[in-house]
Every structure is written in C-alpha cells, then in structure tokens.
Amino acid sequence: AGKPQKKTADDLGIHPVTLSKWIKQDDIDRGARPGVPSSESTGLRAARRRIHELETELSIVRQAATFLGEDKPRPKGSTR
C-alpha cells in the first residue's frame, strides 16, 4: 500500500496492466466492485468445457446412428 503500481509491477517482473487487472479482480472478489468473482468465473469455464464435451459426444452418437441406419439415436437407457 502506498507504493506506485508501476514500481510494484516492475518489482514483480510483470506488466503494469497485469497488476491493474489483478487489483481490479481482487476488488471484485472482495465485493468492493461489481463483477464476476474468480470462483464463479472458474466454475463457468468448467461448465462450458463440460458442455462442449457433451456436445461433441452427442455429435459422435448422431453420426454413428446415421451410419448404422437409425434415424435418431435412442435416449440413454432406452430398450426400444
């Protein structure tokens, strides 16, 4: 506290903009500024990654169903 951001960034070996972003995110995480907290941001990234995986799996199942001559893949657990 009290030390200029540029000096602190130089001491840490990082760009001053990086330090500014870290400070801004810390303010958000502490509730001092509006925005998405780091914990939620991490969860959103994980959810988006999982959605992408599931969409890829579904695409593969649909392609396999088409290849095997089925119009639509059966729902999971379906016995027909």
PDB file of C-alpha atoms in Angstrom, residues 1-58:
ATOM      1  CA  ALA A   1       0.000   0.000   0.000  1.00  0.00           C
ATOM      2  CA  GLY A   2       1.337   3.392  -0.901  1.00  0.00           C
ATOM      3  CA  LYS A   3       3.859   2.079  -3.436  1.00  0.00           C
ATOM      4  CA  PRO A   4       3.167   3.107  -7.052  1.00  0.00           C
ATOM      5  CA  GLN A   5       1.667   0.310  -9.170  1.00  0.00           C
ATOM      6  CA  LYS A   6       4.359   0.672 -11.830  1.00  0.00           C
ATOM      7  CA  LYS A   7       7.122   0.170  -9.231  1.00  0.00           C
ATOM      8  CA  THR A   8       5.306  -2.824  -7.752  1.00  0.00           C
ATOM      9  CA  ALA A   9       4.797  -4.326 -11.221  1.00  0.00           C
ATOM     10  CA  ASP A  10       8.483  -3.801 -12.025  1.00  0.00           C
ATOM     11  CA  ASP A  11       9.456  -5.436  -8.716  1.00  0.00           C
ATOM     12  CA  LEU A  12       7.252  -8.435  -9.563  1.00  0.00           C
ATOM     13  CA  GLY A  13       8.544  -8.602 -13.138  1.00  0.00           C
ATOM     14  CA  ILE A  14       5.082  -8.164 -14.649  1.00  0.00           C
ATOM     15  CA  HIS A  15       3.446  -5.574 -16.882  1.00  0.00           C
ATOM     16  CA  PRO A  16       1.644  -2.764 -15.015  1.00  0.00           C
ATOM     17  CA  VAL A  17      -1.613  -3.608 -16.840  1.00  0.00           C
ATOM     18  CA  THR A  18      -1.430  -7.156 -15.447  1.00  0.00           C
ATOM     19  CA  LEU A  19      -1.122  -5.779 -11.926  1.00  0.00           C
ATOM     20  CA  SER A  20      -4.060  -3.437 -12.550  1.00  0.00           C
ATOM     21  CA  LYS A  21      -6.198  -6.389 -13.673  1.00  0.00           C
ATOM     22  CA  TRP A  22      -5.219  -8.357 -10.574  1.00  0.00           C
ATOM     23  CA  ILE A  23      -6.137  -5.422  -8.330  1.00  0.00           C
ATOM     24  CA  LYS A  24      -9.468  -4.975 -10.121  1.00  0.00           C
ATOM     25  CA  GLN A  25     -10.258  -8.705  -9.768  1.00  0.00           C
ATOM     26  CA  ASP A  26      -9.344  -8.590  -6.075  1.00  0.00           C
ATOM     27  CA  ASP A  27     -11.789  -5.699  -5.604  1.00  0.00           C
ATOM     28  CA  ILE A  28     -14.487  -7.773  -7.321  1.00  0.00           C
ATOM     29  CA  ASP A  29     -13.690 -10.856  -5.218  1.00  0.00           C
ATOM     30  CA  ARG A  30     -13.942  -8.786  -2.015  1.00  0.00           C
ATOM     31  CA  GLY A  31     -17.258  -7.273  -3.134  1.00  0.00           C
ATOM     32  CA  ALA A  32     -15.848  -3.747  -3.367  1.00  0.00           C
ATOM     33  CA  ARG A  33     -16.611  -3.564  -7.096  1.00  0.00           C
ATOM     34  CA  PRO A  34     -19.307  -5.164  -9.263  1.00  0.00           C
ATOM     35  CA  GLY A  35     -18.285  -8.042 -11.497  1.00  0.00           C
ATOM     36  CA  VAL A  36     -17.917 -11.815 -11.694  1.00  0.00           C
ATOM     37  CA  PRO A  37     -15.884 -13.244  -8.775  1.00  0.00           C
ATOM     38  CA  SER A  38     -12.968 -15.534  -9.614  1.00  0.00           C
ATOM     39  CA  SER A  39     -14.730 -18.534  -8.064  1.00  0.00           C
ATOM     40  CA  GLU A  40     -17.762 -18.121 -10.350  1.00  0.00           C
ATOM     41  CA  SER A  41     -15.556 -17.487 -13.357  1.00  0.00           C
ATOM     42  CA  THR A  42     -13.704 -20.761 -12.719  1.00  0.00           C
ATOM     43  CA  GLY A  43     -16.995 -22.641 -12.397  1.00  0.00           C
ATOM     44  CA  LEU A  44     -18.319 -21.133 -15.617  1.00  0.00           C
ATOM     45  CA  ARG A  45     -15.185 -22.198 -17.509  1.00  0.00           C
ATOM     46  CA  ALA A  46     -15.551 -25.751 -16.198  1.00  0.00           C
ATOM     47  CA  ALA A  47     -19.247 -25.818 -17.134  1.00  0.00           C
ATOM     48  CA  ARG A  48     -18.550 -24.527 -20.643  1.00  0.00           C
ATOM     49  CA  ARG A  49     -15.817 -27.153 -21.087  1.00  0.00           C
ATOM     50  CA  ARG A  50     -18.213 -29.917 -19.961  1.00  0.00           C
ATOM     51  CA  ILE A  51     -20.967 -28.654 -22.273  1.00  0.00           C
ATOM     52  CA  HIS A  52     -18.512 -28.732 -25.182  1.00  0.00           C
ATOM     53  CA  GLU A  53     -17.525 -32.326 -24.295  1.00  0.00           C
ATOM     54  CA  LEU A  54     -21.177 -33.406 -24.148  1.00  0.00           C
ATOM     55  CA  GLU A  55     -21.996 -31.688 -27.442  1.00  0.00           C
ATOM     56  CA  THR A  56     -19.043 -33.471 -29.061  1.00  0.00           C
ATOM     57  CA  GLU A  57     -20.196 -36.830 -27.665  1.00  0.00           C
ATOM     58  CA  LEU A  58     -23.747 -36.221 -28.905  1.00  0.00           C
TER      59      LEU A  58
END
